Amino acid sequence: MAVAIAAARVWRPNRGLSQAALLLLRRPGARGLARSHPRRQQQQFSSLDDKPQFPGASAEFIDKLEFIQPNVISGIPIYRVMDRQGQIINPSEDPHLPKEKVLKLYKSMTLLNTMDRILYESQRQGRISFYMTNYGEEGTHVGSAAALDNTDLVFGQYREAGVLMYRDYPLELFMAQCYGNISDLGKGRQMPVHYGCKERHFVTISSPLATQIPQAVGAAYAAKRANANRVVICYFGEGAASEGDAHAGFNFAATLECPIIFFCRNNGYAISTPTSEQYRGDGIAARGPGYGIMSIRVDGNDVFAVYNATKEARRRAVAENQPFLIEAMTYRIGHHSTSDDSSAYRSVDEVNYWDKQDHPISRLRHYLLSQGWWDEEQEKAWRKQSRKKVMEAFEQAERKPKPNPNLLFSDVYQEMPAQLRKQQESLARHLQTYGEHYPLDHFDK
Amino acid sequence: MAVVAAAAGWLLRLRAAGAEGHWRRLPGAGLARGFLHPAATVEDAAQRRQVAHFTFQPDPEPREYGKDRVFNTPLCEQGIVGFGIGIAVTGATAIAEIQFADYIFPAFDQIVNEAAKYRYRSGDLFNCGSLTIRSPWGCVGHGALYHSQSPEAFFAHCPGIKVVIPRSPFQAKGLLLSCIEDKNPCIFFEPKILYRAAAEEVPIEPYNIPLSQAEVIQEGSDVTLVAWGTQVHVIREVASMAKEKLGVSCEVIDLRTIIPWDVDTICKSVIKTGRLLISHEAPLTGGFASEISSTVQEECFLNLEAPISRVCGYDTPFPHIFEPFYIPDKWKCYDALRKMINY
């Protein structure tokens, strides 16, 4: 109740558009059929009594000068289902997922973790050029992925490999992209971890931050028009949420009524920039109501909380054609990337706390153990098996050649322009004379 | 005003020059007084609110395409283009409008880093080929810094997109339809001064004009003149002046597509004439004339009788009151041509 009062002081209960803040604190209920846009229902003003007539806001007058105080001390509460020991807190919130599904969640997270360890090492050994791990955030990936349909379109940033893992993207293809070898569907054009998969509806990652956000909104709009019964989910970090593209995406999604889930992984750092230097407000969830977007904050290390929130957001986004914002609080246990050494800006103790005391994998494992669905033996066997799978894929990926250098030139346009073909021929001629100075042996002939 | 007179004279020239179709003078045509509104942003009369009693008249029903197909967005160019890219990624056709080319820069990241690279970086798993961006472009007589720009050169440096500029209504329809159907993201710049100043008979049924094909709109033997958009009409006039005053025969080429551009047509012409003059409103340094000039001297060096001439805007922002002095008008082009002939 205290929270409700605080919220009421912070956001005045408005009629009309900004009901989001109040609705936050009630159980999300079905809003029924797709609502028509409030603007179209603007009332006729039948009398000229002293009401505001401004087209820009639906509000009452006030004669007391009072600034709204942003509340960052007791911000939007964090929804969770399990405690840090993996015990369900409120049984009515338990999604009661079947054993196979929970095991799939667990195995996806652990397989990802194993792959991360091996590929991080491979970068350190000079086998691949670059890598980004997902340590600590595996829960945000699989919890959300499990709540979606397989055909829901995913736009990611770069730390969402668990979504692909959950969708059974083969290890061979993860590795192929990192190695840029002949099996890479991306044809060796991008740095490692820039995965993409048309079959699994995972749009190819690009490095510029937040650019995917307005794109995801456009895709959601197209899905709405096509009556596809499809949601689009868009992942981004709390740092990317500072970009102009994030603001653009939120505003467009709300005004154009798009069935999209905005999923923010708030992991505490944008490389070395902590959240205290990234924003001054109450995180990302608090921005949602500003745009008229239904918003929630969840414990990102609690797979069931992530699952429940995403499931409900999906259901309503499609049914009501409106965006949802989920801010998943988590922690980036690893470095930003292999180009980062985070001991330069945070304490080892802090990292250890999250690794040991509040990790999505451990919490789910505790749940599995308490259900009697897992034990130490299976854990040992699975660790061995998953490591073996990863190592096999890794060794194979190492051995494969790189794609033919002609693939440097294709796909710039759908058809190759005449001038580009000339450049391609010029490289071919150059290699005939100077080929010995180029690593042609590693490339497909 | 000299500028209005120039436009009027130029319009009559358009008639004389025998542009395709039948030209007619619009009543009151010429430069618009006050602000030029591109047609797409003119407010529908039915939507205007009456202040006193705040009656809101909803859109007339039914519109041909409906508000879910033709609609306003929040005021955010990076959002407009990003949104359009997202639509195109699903395979649907998106036509995004940027109100003035001068305001395309917030969308530069989405265009250059995203749209242009979508197919390449994904190994052709994904693309946004069904995106077309259209935007009013070029000088309009009073547009100044932020309603006159010709930013094609910024985009010319970006493999993966196409940039197309029509010179007339007939060209506009054919080229725009080609851009929309093209399987690559396209930017279609529309010379805004021609919205009201040009009239032409345009077929009602759809037709395509191919992209990346320059058009030789007048054959000649002594000098090749190349331009695009509004400037094509200027160099056409210069060709007449050259014939009249100097007895010089000019070959006039409309480039039409800036990238990928039709190198072969231009080079073929220069091999024939030995002289090349390129003209555009955009500033000289780094303008697209420099790309054409550089390529032509590589391909046609021994055929050149004179250095390639570029008649362009000055290296300044586009000024307001000084526009008549800034633009590469027919006198500057004529003078450059004369120097080339006498080289």
Tab-separated table of C-alpha atoms in Angstrom, chain A residues 39-40 42-45 48 53 55 153 155 185-187 189-190 196-198 202-206 208 210-212 214-219 221-222 225 244-245 248 251-252 255-256 258 407-415 417 419 422, chain B residues 49 52-56 59 67-69 71-76 78-80 82-87 89-90 92 109-110 113-114 116 118-126 158-162 182-184 259-261 263-264 295 299:
chain	number	residue	atom	x	y	z
A	39	ARG	CA	-7.580	10.626	-29.439
A	40	ARG	CA	-10.391	9.498	-31.695
A	42	GLN	CA	-12.162	13.073	-27.808
A	43	GLN	CA	-15.352	14.369	-26.283
A	44	GLN	CA	-17.368	17.288	-27.469
A	45	PHE	CA	-17.103	20.039	-24.886
A	48	LEU	CA	-17.418	26.376	-21.554
A	53	GLN	CA	-9.120	22.980	-23.362
A	55	PRO	CA	-5.220	19.640	-27.099
A	153	LEU	CA	10.603	-11.849	-34.453
A	155	PHE	CA	15.736	-7.895	-32.608
A	185	LEU	CA	25.389	-17.976	-42.737
A	186	GLY	CA	26.577	-14.402	-42.467
A	187	LYS	CA	29.315	-15.183	-44.986
A	189	ARG	CA	31.266	-10.382	-42.947
A	190	GLN	CA	30.911	-9.413	-39.305
A	196	GLY	CA	21.528	-13.873	-37.290
A	197	CYS	CA	19.120	-16.604	-38.245
A	198	LYS	CA	16.229	-16.210	-40.634
A	202	PHE	CA	16.415	-13.704	-35.094
A	203	VAL	CA	17.437	-10.607	-37.012
A	204	THR	CA	21.176	-10.275	-37.560
A	205	ILE	CA	22.939	-8.285	-34.864
A	206	SER	CA	24.625	-5.012	-35.753
A	208	PRO	CA	25.591	0.359	-33.537
A	210	ALA	CA	19.823	0.910	-30.179
A	211	THR	CA	19.424	1.101	-33.959
A	212	GLN	CA	17.319	-2.046	-33.731
A	214	PRO	CA	12.799	1.721	-34.099
A	215	GLN	CA	13.296	-1.093	-36.592
A	216	ALA	CA	11.639	-3.559	-34.247
A	217	VAL	CA	8.729	-1.148	-33.926
A	218	GLY	CA	8.328	-0.976	-37.698
A	219	ALA	CA	8.403	-4.748	-37.911
A	221	TYR	CA	3.591	-2.499	-37.139
A	222	ALA	CA	3.898	-4.646	-40.251
A	225	ARG	CA	-1.194	-4.983	-40.423
A	244	GLY	CA	18.002	8.778	-29.410
A	245	ASP	CA	16.854	5.703	-31.291
A	248	ALA	CA	12.241	7.286	-31.081
A	251	ASN	CA	7.339	7.003	-28.923
A	252	PHE	CA	6.557	5.427	-32.275
A	255	THR	CA	1.580	6.383	-30.988
A	256	LEU	CA	1.340	3.832	-33.778
A	258	CYS	CA	2.492	-1.640	-32.200
A	407	LEU	CA	32.079	-13.077	-51.107
A	408	LEU	CA	33.677	-9.799	-50.120
A	409	PHE	CA	31.794	-8.268	-53.054
A	410	SER	CA	28.357	-9.834	-53.104
A	411	ASP	CA	25.137	-8.760	-51.326
A	412	VAL	CA	26.036	-5.063	-51.260
A	413	TYR	CA	23.012	-4.760	-53.486
A	414	GLN	CA	20.754	-7.589	-54.520
A	415	GLU	CA	22.471	-7.424	-57.917
A	417	PRO	CA	26.646	-3.151	-59.934
A	419	GLN	CA	31.526	-0.844	-61.176
A	422	LYS	CA	35.164	-4.283	-62.083
B	49	ARG	CA	-10.278	22.520	-35.851
B	52	ALA	CA	-14.277	28.381	-30.438
B	53	HIS	CA	-16.096	25.175	-29.719
B	54	PHE	CA	-13.376	22.604	-30.255
B	55	THR	CA	-15.350	20.444	-32.587
B	56	PHE	CA	-13.033	17.749	-33.785
B	59	ASP	CA	-11.125	12.011	-41.029
B	67	LYS	CA	-4.873	5.666	-41.931
B	68	ASP	CA	-3.020	2.457	-41.272
B	69	ARG	CA	-1.302	2.747	-44.644
B	71	PHE	CA	-0.047	8.147	-41.671
B	72	ASN	CA	1.806	10.671	-39.603
B	73	THR	CA	4.517	9.680	-37.199
B	74	PRO	CA	6.050	11.516	-34.278
B	75	LEU	CA	8.554	14.137	-35.362
B	76	CYS	CA	11.726	12.110	-35.433
B	78	GLN	CA	15.802	8.660	-37.062
B	79	GLY	CA	12.569	7.037	-35.950
B	80	ILE	CA	10.922	7.463	-39.336
B	82	GLY	CA	14.353	3.130	-38.506
B	83	PHE	CA	10.658	2.318	-38.486
B	84	GLY	CA	10.648	2.121	-42.271
B	85	ILE	CA	13.617	-0.243	-42.201
B	86	GLY	CA	11.770	-2.491	-39.754
B	87	ILE	CA	8.723	-2.641	-41.986
B	89	VAL	CA	12.688	-6.242	-43.005
B	90	THR	CA	9.373	-8.087	-42.786
B	92	ALA	CA	6.335	-5.132	-46.625
B	109	ASP	CA	23.056	6.468	-38.993
B	110	GLN	CA	19.978	4.395	-39.803
B	113	ASN	CA	24.970	1.972	-40.882
B	114	GLU	CA	21.767	0.012	-41.064
B	116	ALA	CA	22.740	0.180	-46.615
B	118	TYR	CA	21.474	-4.886	-43.917
B	119	ARG	CA	21.849	-7.401	-46.716
B	120	TYR	CA	25.637	-7.520	-46.733
B	121	ARG	CA	26.161	-7.922	-43.008
B	122	SER	CA	23.545	-10.651	-42.668
B	123	GLY	CA	24.907	-12.688	-45.566
B	124	ASP	CA	21.628	-11.999	-47.406
B	125	LEU	CA	19.537	-13.535	-44.619
B	126	PHE	CA	17.815	-10.193	-44.138
B	158	CYS	CA	27.657	4.710	-49.016
B	159	PRO	CA	27.608	1.405	-50.865
B	160	GLY	CA	24.313	-0.419	-50.450
B	161	ILE	CA	21.789	2.329	-51.125
B	162	LYS	CA	20.620	3.927	-54.344
B	182	ASP	CA	13.855	-2.002	-56.491
B	183	LYS	CA	15.141	-4.655	-54.142
B	184	ASN	CA	17.547	-2.261	-52.477
B	259	ILE	CA	24.699	5.777	-57.065
B	260	PRO	CA	25.273	3.349	-58.624
B	261	TRP	CA	25.962	5.768	-61.456
B	263	VAL	CA	29.805	5.488	-65.876
B	264	ASP	CA	29.524	4.020	-69.357
B	295	THR	CA	36.440	8.578	-62.860
B	299	GLU	CA	38.821	6.272	-68.112
